[in-house]
Amino acid sequence: MHAASGLRTGVYTTSSLNVSDALSGTELTKEKMEKAKSVKVFCDDIRRTFPLPDTKIVDNNYRENTFCRLPHYWHCNDFPCRFESPSNYSGKSFYTFMDAVRSYTPAPERYIRVALLVGESCLTSILPELERSSDAVLMLDNDPCLLNVVVKSLEELQSTHSSLSEDLYLERISHSIVPIDSKQEFKDGYFHAKQHTKEFNPFFSEGRLSQVRSSARRISVIPVCVNAFSMDQMGTLKSLLSLHSVRINVINLTNLLEYHFPFFDDRINELAGVTLDEKKDLFEFHFNDLPLAQDAICGYSRVLQEPRFSKVTSSNDFWRDQIGYLKRLSCDDDWGVHNFFGSV
């Protein structure tokens, strides 16, 4: 999947409406209006560079397109035991994450403040909290089906006015986008995630639904269909972040790094046409120079093998943790991978 693939972009008007509404407010100062314009230009630039394949294209090619035979992780991977009972998961990192986001002091206004999330990352359950300190949210994934589901979820939330409409909300998303043989898995995954997010879930209460619905109308959420292991695509993304003076104040890689191995290379190449670049310093090139704020809130998880966990840390510790994590996994016999980083 190439970033600038030329595919027709999906229908998504939320963020453009958000900025237009913001610009029309008479109470905004000149500085804030300029900031809103800058955010709009940035969001438009990201959309043009990383177009989201249209839902119908994804749907029509489902049987033929080998990419769509890959598993879809419709809901957050931050819960290591997503296939087990929530009672088996003793970690509290989701609530640690939420506490950190709620108490976060935004970066200076001269920067465009961005939350960068890999996959679904509980987006609809954390949107009001992200809105406090983010001008835009970038959702990175190389699965266009997943990204279209996120887009559809935001659209449906804006027209949902009662927490009693949860089943209808899920049915509309499932009917529109989710492949036939994944519909039950999609719904089961949603309710499993809901057991973890509890009071933050949009359908926990009327009050929470109202909060999430309002945030979905205001904040710009941009789906970015990108292969995070492509040097060209990540290089393009980082160039845009630099060009628009972006600071990432929240980042959640979920379990992206678990796919950072030669073990996956042949399988991903066969099914998706996605290959890992042959460089030992791949992680450092792709992620280490992202424009993180000094006090950014950083999260990642491990779900494919024991010990499963999710972790929230500061940007000062984040890269050291990640590189150490990769080195440990590269020597794990369970993966059949040895000395990927040379001598460790």
Tab-separated table of C-alpha atoms in Angstrom:
chain	number	residue	atom	x	y	z
A	1	MET	CA	0.000	0.000	0.000
A	2	HIS	CA	1.664	3.201	-1.146
A	3	ALA	CA	0.904	6.520	0.469
A	4	ALA	CA	0.191	8.470	-2.663
A	5	SER	CA	-1.574	5.643	-4.455
A	6	GLY	CA	-3.937	7.814	-6.460
A	7	LEU	CA	-6.988	6.007	-5.110
A	8	ARG	CA	-10.132	8.027	-4.648
A	9	THR	CA	-10.329	9.361	-1.114
A	10	GLY	CA	-13.061	8.234	1.231
A	11	VAL	CA	-15.986	10.452	2.088
A	12	TYR	CA	-15.011	12.379	5.183
A	13	THR	CA	-16.078	15.923	5.933
A	14	THR	CA	-15.919	16.124	9.721
A	15	SER	CA	-12.649	17.956	10.216
A	16	SER	CA	-13.239	20.477	7.433
A	17	LEU	CA	-16.535	21.371	9.082
A	18	ASN	CA	-14.751	21.650	12.431
A	19	VAL	CA	-12.290	24.218	11.132
A	20	SER	CA	-14.970	26.170	9.269
A	21	ASP	CA	-17.057	26.333	12.431
A	22	ALA	CA	-14.038	27.435	14.438
A	23	LEU	CA	-13.155	30.161	11.970
A	24	SER	CA	-16.675	31.577	12.090
A	25	GLY	CA	-16.581	32.192	15.846
A	26	THR	CA	-16.584	35.924	16.538
A	27	GLU	CA	-14.917	35.382	19.909
A	28	LEU	CA	-11.724	34.056	18.370
A	29	THR	CA	-8.709	36.318	18.468
A	30	LYS	CA	-6.615	36.952	15.370
A	31	GLU	CA	-3.936	34.634	16.730
A	32	LYS	CA	-6.399	31.805	17.210
A	33	MET	CA	-7.849	32.334	13.768
A	34	GLU	CA	-4.393	32.090	12.246
A	35	LYS	CA	-3.780	28.933	14.231
A	36	ALA	CA	-7.057	27.422	12.988
A	37	LYS	CA	-6.084	28.234	9.395
A	38	SER	CA	-2.698	26.582	9.908
A	39	VAL	CA	-4.351	23.450	11.278
A	40	LYS	CA	-6.680	23.300	8.274
A	41	VAL	CA	-3.793	23.646	5.808
A	42	PHE	CA	-1.876	20.911	7.630
A	43	CYS	CA	-4.861	18.542	7.661
A	44	ASP	CA	-5.574	19.147	3.982
A	45	ASP	CA	-1.928	18.511	3.134
A	46	ILE	CA	-1.939	15.196	5.025
A	47	ARG	CA	-5.131	14.093	3.251
A	48	ARG	CA	-3.759	14.907	-0.182
A	49	THR	CA	-0.496	13.104	0.471
A	50	PHE	CA	-2.002	10.019	2.133
A	51	PRO	CA	-5.410	9.496	0.502
A	52	LEU	CA	-7.711	7.002	2.162
A	53	PRO	CA	-8.999	4.337	-0.252
A	54	ASP	CA	-12.732	4.643	-0.717
A	55	THR	CA	-14.915	2.227	1.246
A	56	LYS	CA	-16.472	0.863	-1.947
A	57	ILE	CA	-13.072	0.135	-3.431
A	58	VAL	CA	-12.085	-1.818	-0.347
A	59	ASP	CA	-15.445	-3.602	-0.294
A	60	ASN	CA	-15.508	-4.539	-3.961
A	61	ASN	CA	-11.996	-5.927	-3.868
A	62	TYR	CA	-12.424	-7.850	-0.630
A	63	ARG	CA	-12.467	-11.337	-2.134
A	64	GLU	CA	-9.817	-10.666	-4.750
A	65	ASN	CA	-7.519	-8.323	-2.894
A	66	THR	CA	-5.037	-10.428	-0.939
A	67	PHE	CA	-4.443	-7.565	1.488
A	68	CYS	CA	-7.934	-7.989	2.887
A	69	ARG	CA	-7.154	-11.572	3.855
A	70	LEU	CA	-4.928	-10.238	6.599
A	71	PRO	CA	-6.547	-10.188	10.067
A	72	HIS	CA	-8.332	-6.944	10.909
A	73	TYR	CA	-7.774	-5.631	14.421
A	74	TRP	CA	-10.895	-3.514	14.563
A	75	HIS	CA	-10.451	-2.392	18.153
A	76	CYS	CA	-7.615	-1.329	20.370
A	77	ASN	CA	-4.631	-3.608	20.914
A	78	ASP	CA	-3.858	-1.859	24.184
A	79	PHE	CA	-5.672	-4.613	26.051
A	80	PRO	CA	-3.289	-7.584	25.936
A	81	CYS	CA	-6.009	-10.081	26.786
A	82	ARG	CA	-8.460	-9.008	24.112
A	83	PHE	CA	-9.318	-12.690	23.516
A	84	GLU	CA	-9.773	-13.380	27.217
A	85	SER	CA	-11.875	-12.117	30.088
A	86	PRO	CA	-11.009	-8.573	31.267
A	87	SER	CA	-10.639	-10.042	34.766
A	88	ASN	CA	-7.494	-11.825	33.550
A	89	TYR	CA	-5.822	-8.514	32.789
A	90	SER	CA	-4.476	-6.847	35.905
A	91	GLY	CA	-2.866	-3.877	34.161
A	92	LYS	CA	-4.164	-0.363	34.767
A	93	SER	CA	-2.334	1.352	31.923
A	94	PHE	CA	-5.495	2.568	30.138
A	95	TYR	CA	-6.503	4.556	33.212
A	96	THR	CA	-2.922	5.704	33.721
A	97	PHE	CA	-3.011	6.917	30.128
A	98	MET	CA	-6.305	8.715	30.640
A	99	ASP	CA	-5.100	10.367	33.842
A	100	ALA	CA	-1.985	11.576	32.023
A	101	VAL	CA	-3.952	12.977	29.083
A	102	ARG	CA	-6.466	14.723	31.334
A	103	SER	CA	-3.755	16.432	33.365
A	104	TYR	CA	-1.599	17.320	30.367
A	105	THR	CA	-0.582	20.966	29.873
A	106	PRO	CA	-0.766	21.825	26.149
A	107	ALA	CA	2.303	22.836	24.184
A	108	PRO	CA	2.774	26.510	23.204
A	109	GLU	CA	0.177	27.787	20.751
A	110	ARG	CA	2.744	28.468	18.025
A	111	TYR	CA	2.915	24.722	17.380
A	112	ILE	CA	0.239	22.565	15.791
A	113	ARG	CA	-0.388	20.005	18.532
A	114	VAL	CA	-1.024	16.489	17.282
A	115	ALA	CA	-1.972	13.155	18.798
A	116	LEU	CA	-0.516	10.286	16.733
A	117	LEU	CA	-2.303	6.972	17.191
A	118	VAL	CA	-1.583	3.640	15.525
A	119	GLY	CA	-4.733	1.704	14.705
A	120	GLU	CA	-8.004	2.398	16.475
A	121	SER	CA	-6.347	3.060	19.850
A	122	CYS	CA	-9.692	3.507	21.680
A	123	LEU	CA	-10.154	6.752	19.759
A	124	THR	CA	-13.854	7.246	20.413
A	125	SER	CA	-13.337	6.609	24.129
A	126	ILE	CA	-10.505	9.124	24.522
A	127	LEU	CA	-11.571	11.859	22.092
A	128	PRO	CA	-12.809	14.444	24.657
A	129	GLU	CA	-9.568	14.091	26.596
A	130	LEU	CA	-7.430	14.353	23.451
A	131	GLU	CA	-9.317	17.470	22.397
A	132	ARG	CA	-8.069	19.342	25.463
A	133	SER	CA	-4.489	19.326	24.224
A	134	SER	CA	-4.578	18.416	20.517
A	135	ASP	CA	-5.460	20.402	17.423
A	136	ALA	CA	-5.641	17.263	15.285
A	137	VAL	CA	-5.424	13.483	15.566
A	138	LEU	CA	-3.507	11.358	13.057
A	139	MET	CA	-4.637	7.719	12.842
A	140	LEU	CA	-1.890	5.630	11.237
A	141	ASP	CA	-2.518	2.181	9.801
A	142	ASN	CA	-1.887	0.208	6.613
A	143	ASP	CA	-5.349	-1.398	6.791
A	144	PRO	CA	-7.808	0.782	4.829
A	145	CYS	CA	-10.747	-1.258	6.169
A	146	LEU	CA	-9.842	-0.339	9.737
A	147	LEU	CA	-9.377	3.335	8.907
A	148	ASN	CA	-12.726	3.470	7.128
A	149	VAL	CA	-14.357	1.927	10.198
A	150	VAL	CA	-12.868	4.683	12.364
A	151	VAL	CA	-14.144	7.343	9.949
A	152	LYS	CA	-17.609	5.781	9.882
A	153	SER	CA	-17.647	5.535	13.694
A	154	LEU	CA	-17.033	9.271	14.023
A	155	GLU	CA	-19.714	10.084	11.480
A	156	GLU	CA	-22.265	7.844	13.185
A	157	LEU	CA	-21.500	9.239	16.642
A	158	GLN	CA	-22.380	12.724	15.487
A	159	SER	CA	-25.887	11.602	14.558
A	160	THR	CA	-26.421	9.359	17.601
A	161	HIS	CA	-28.363	11.102	20.364
A	162	SER	CA	-29.055	8.339	22.872
A	163	SER	CA	-26.875	5.761	24.593
A	164	LEU	CA	-29.734	3.329	23.962
A	165	SER	CA	-28.844	3.458	20.248
A	166	GLU	CA	-25.616	1.502	20.710
A	167	ASP	CA	-26.781	-1.590	18.789
A	168	LEU	CA	-27.985	0.550	15.885
A	169	TYR	CA	-24.683	2.453	15.896
A	170	LEU	CA	-22.724	-0.808	15.610
A	171	GLU	CA	-25.057	-2.220	12.981
A	172	ARG	CA	-24.673	0.822	10.733
A	173	ILE	CA	-20.877	0.672	10.913
A	174	SER	CA	-20.822	-3.074	10.385
A	175	HIS	CA	-23.293	-2.962	7.512
A	176	SER	CA	-21.430	-0.190	5.706
A	177	ILE	CA	-17.827	-1.362	5.907
A	178	VAL	CA	-17.039	-4.566	7.799
A	179	PRO	CA	-16.732	-7.663	5.549
A	180	ILE	CA	-19.512	-10.219	5.984
A	181	ASP	CA	-17.367	-12.868	7.634
A	182	SER	CA	-15.951	-10.352	10.151
A	183	LYS	CA	-19.154	-8.704	11.390
A	184	GLN	CA	-19.552	-10.789	14.542
A	185	GLU	CA	-15.859	-10.500	15.341
A	186	PHE	CA	-16.171	-6.729	14.967
A	187	LYS	CA	-19.092	-6.529	17.404
A	188	ASP	CA	-17.535	-8.944	19.912
A	189	GLY	CA	-14.320	-6.918	19.874
A	190	TYR	CA	-16.227	-3.707	20.493
A	191	PHE	CA	-17.967	-5.056	23.596
A	192	HIS	CA	-14.724	-6.529	24.900
A	193	ALA	CA	-13.028	-3.138	24.582
A	194	LYS	CA	-16.035	-1.502	26.238
A	195	GLN	CA	-15.501	-3.640	29.342
A	196	HIS	CA	-12.031	-2.121	29.656
A	197	THR	CA	-12.820	1.492	28.857
A	198	LYS	CA	-15.866	1.518	31.153
A	199	GLU	CA	-16.989	5.062	31.941
A	200	PHE	CA	-14.975	6.489	29.031
A	201	ASN	CA	-16.912	4.534	26.418
A	202	PRO	CA	-19.325	6.767	24.430
A	203	PHE	CA	-22.290	4.568	25.359
A	204	PHE	CA	-21.558	4.352	29.081
A	205	SER	CA	-23.984	7.196	29.770
A	206	GLU	CA	-25.915	9.996	28.091
A	207	GLY	CA	-23.408	12.487	29.466
A	208	ARG	CA	-20.410	10.659	28.036
A	209	LEU	CA	-22.098	10.243	24.663
A	210	SER	CA	-22.734	13.973	24.546
A	211	GLN	CA	-19.074	14.706	25.339
A	212	VAL	CA	-17.742	12.354	22.683
A	213	ARG	CA	-20.258	13.532	20.096
A	214	SER	CA	-19.285	17.162	20.651
A	215	SER	CA	-15.568	16.375	20.403
A	216	ALA	CA	-16.115	14.405	17.193
A	217	ARG	CA	-17.637	17.545	15.668
A	218	ARG	CA	-14.828	19.829	16.744
A	219	ILE	CA	-11.486	18.062	16.503
A	220	SER	CA	-9.865	17.108	13.193
A	221	VAL	CA	-9.234	13.355	12.916
A	222	ILE	CA	-7.188	12.388	9.859
A	223	PRO	CA	-6.867	8.742	8.752
A	224	VAL	CA	-3.372	8.174	7.349
A	225	CYS	CA	-3.110	5.028	5.222
A	226	VAL	CA	0.608	4.374	5.535
A	227	ASN	CA	3.055	1.514	5.892
A	228	ALA	CA	4.941	2.464	9.047
A	229	PHE	CA	7.864	0.279	7.950
A	230	SER	CA	8.393	2.113	4.675
A	231	MET	CA	11.287	4.544	4.795
A	232	ASP	CA	9.810	6.551	1.912
A	233	GLN	CA	6.342	6.891	3.411
A	234	MET	CA	7.532	7.642	6.939
A	235	GLY	CA	10.064	10.081	5.535
A	236	THR	CA	7.262	11.885	3.686
A	237	LEU	CA	5.116	12.008	6.813
A	238	LYS	CA	7.932	13.385	8.936
A	239	SER	CA	8.680	16.026	6.306
A	240	LEU	CA	5.078	17.229	6.488
A	241	LEU	CA	5.181	17.335	10.282
A	242	SER	CA	8.324	19.445	10.103
A	243	LEU	CA	6.980	21.703	7.353
A	244	HIS	CA	3.882	22.556	9.403
A	245	SER	CA	5.689	22.995	12.748
A	246	VAL	CA	3.932	20.074	14.415
A	247	ARG	CA	4.563	18.816	17.922
A	248	ILE	CA	3.299	15.362	18.890
A	249	ASN	CA	2.079	15.560	22.467
A	250	VAL	CA	0.368	12.156	22.583
A	251	ILE	CA	1.589	9.033	20.797
A	252	ASN	CA	0.390	5.439	21.050
A	253	LEU	CA	2.236	2.869	18.938
A	254	THR	CA	0.113	0.015	20.394
A	255	ASN	CA	1.877	-3.231	19.414
A	256	LEU	CA	3.305	-1.962	16.120
A	257	LEU	CA	6.828	-2.996	17.068
A	258	GLU	CA	5.860	-6.648	17.291
A	259	TYR	CA	5.659	-6.629	13.500
A	260	HIS	CA	9.173	-5.273	13.205
A	261	PHE	CA	10.860	-8.588	12.420
A	262	PRO	CA	12.120	-10.590	9.428
A	263	PHE	CA	9.758	-13.295	10.724
A	264	PHE	CA	6.865	-11.362	9.234
A	265	ASP	CA	8.584	-10.300	6.033
A	266	ASP	CA	7.579	-13.132	3.692
A	267	ARG	CA	4.035	-13.361	5.012
A	268	ILE	CA	3.355	-9.646	4.827
A	269	ASN	CA	4.977	-9.400	1.413
A	270	GLU	CA	2.828	-12.263	0.098
A	271	LEU	CA	-0.479	-11.096	1.541
A	272	ALA	CA	-0.151	-7.351	1.488
A	273	GLY	CA	2.720	-6.363	-0.722
A	274	VAL	CA	4.254	-4.707	2.320
A	275	THR	CA	7.916	-5.311	3.017
A	276	LEU	CA	10.251	-4.296	5.797
A	277	ASP	CA	13.263	-2.247	4.791
A	278	GLU	CA	16.514	-4.088	5.245
A	279	LYS	CA	18.187	-1.777	7.735
A	280	LYS	CA	19.342	-2.514	11.253
A	281	ASP	CA	18.622	1.060	12.308
A	282	LEU	CA	15.098	0.893	10.866
A	283	PHE	CA	13.312	1.765	14.103
A	284	GLU	CA	15.536	4.706	14.841
A	285	PHE	CA	15.064	6.088	11.333
A	286	HIS	CA	11.306	5.701	11.341
A	287	PHE	CA	10.393	6.805	14.829
A	288	ASN	CA	13.270	8.268	16.800
A	289	ASP	CA	13.179	11.660	15.085
A	290	LEU	CA	9.443	12.198	15.162
A	291	PRO	CA	8.766	15.686	16.595
A	292	LEU	CA	7.688	14.635	20.079
A	293	ALA	CA	7.090	17.310	22.673
A	294	GLN	CA	9.506	17.049	25.580
A	295	ASP	CA	6.700	16.094	27.929
A	296	ALA	CA	4.734	13.949	25.468
A	297	ILE	CA	2.553	11.089	26.722
A	298	CYS	CA	3.757	7.875	25.080
A	299	GLY	CA	2.200	4.425	24.984
A	300	TYR	CA	2.944	1.010	23.516
A	301	SER	CA	1.891	-2.577	24.122
A	302	ARG	CA	2.744	-6.222	23.526
A	303	VAL	CA	-0.082	-8.608	22.676
A	304	LEU	CA	1.268	-11.352	20.414
A	305	GLN	CA	3.294	-13.205	23.020
A	306	GLU	CA	3.981	-13.340	26.746
A	307	PRO	CA	4.438	-11.345	28.816
A	308	ARG	CA	1.570	-9.221	27.518
A	309	PHE	CA	1.389	-5.646	28.715
A	310	SER	CA	0.589	-2.036	27.945
A	311	LYS	CA	2.792	0.786	29.122
A	312	VAL	CA	2.567	4.564	29.418
A	313	THR	CA	5.798	6.499	29.723
A	314	SER	CA	7.315	9.917	29.099
A	315	SER	CA	9.090	10.958	25.925
A	316	ASN	CA	12.381	11.066	27.836
A	317	ASP	CA	12.175	7.304	28.425
A	318	PHE	CA	10.161	6.303	25.377
A	319	TRP	CA	12.879	5.751	22.751
A	320	ARG	CA	15.206	4.006	25.172
A	321	ASP	CA	12.359	1.668	26.178
A	322	GLN	CA	11.426	0.982	22.573
A	323	ILE	CA	14.935	0.212	21.328
A	324	GLY	CA	15.564	-2.051	24.312
A	325	TYR	CA	12.237	-3.750	23.683
A	326	LEU	CA	13.154	-4.423	20.056
A	327	LYS	CA	16.543	-5.816	20.975
A	328	ARG	CA	15.016	-8.202	23.491
A	329	LEU	CA	12.422	-9.418	21.030
A	330	SER	CA	14.989	-9.820	18.265
A	331	CYS	CA	16.670	-12.529	20.349
A	332	ASP	CA	13.459	-14.321	21.323
A	333	ASP	CA	13.568	-17.964	20.224
A	334	ASP	CA	9.767	-18.038	19.954
A	335	TRP	CA	10.045	-15.851	16.872
A	336	GLY	CA	12.877	-17.776	15.283
A	337	VAL	CA	14.755	-14.506	14.990
A	338	HIS	CA	18.397	-14.208	16.072
A	339	ASN	CA	20.724	-11.243	16.202
A	340	PHE	CA	18.568	-8.970	14.072
A	341	PHE	CA	20.469	-6.065	15.601
A	342	GLY	CA	23.817	-7.827	15.455
A	343	SER	CA	25.511	-8.248	18.810
A	344	VAL	CA	23.140	-7.293	21.618
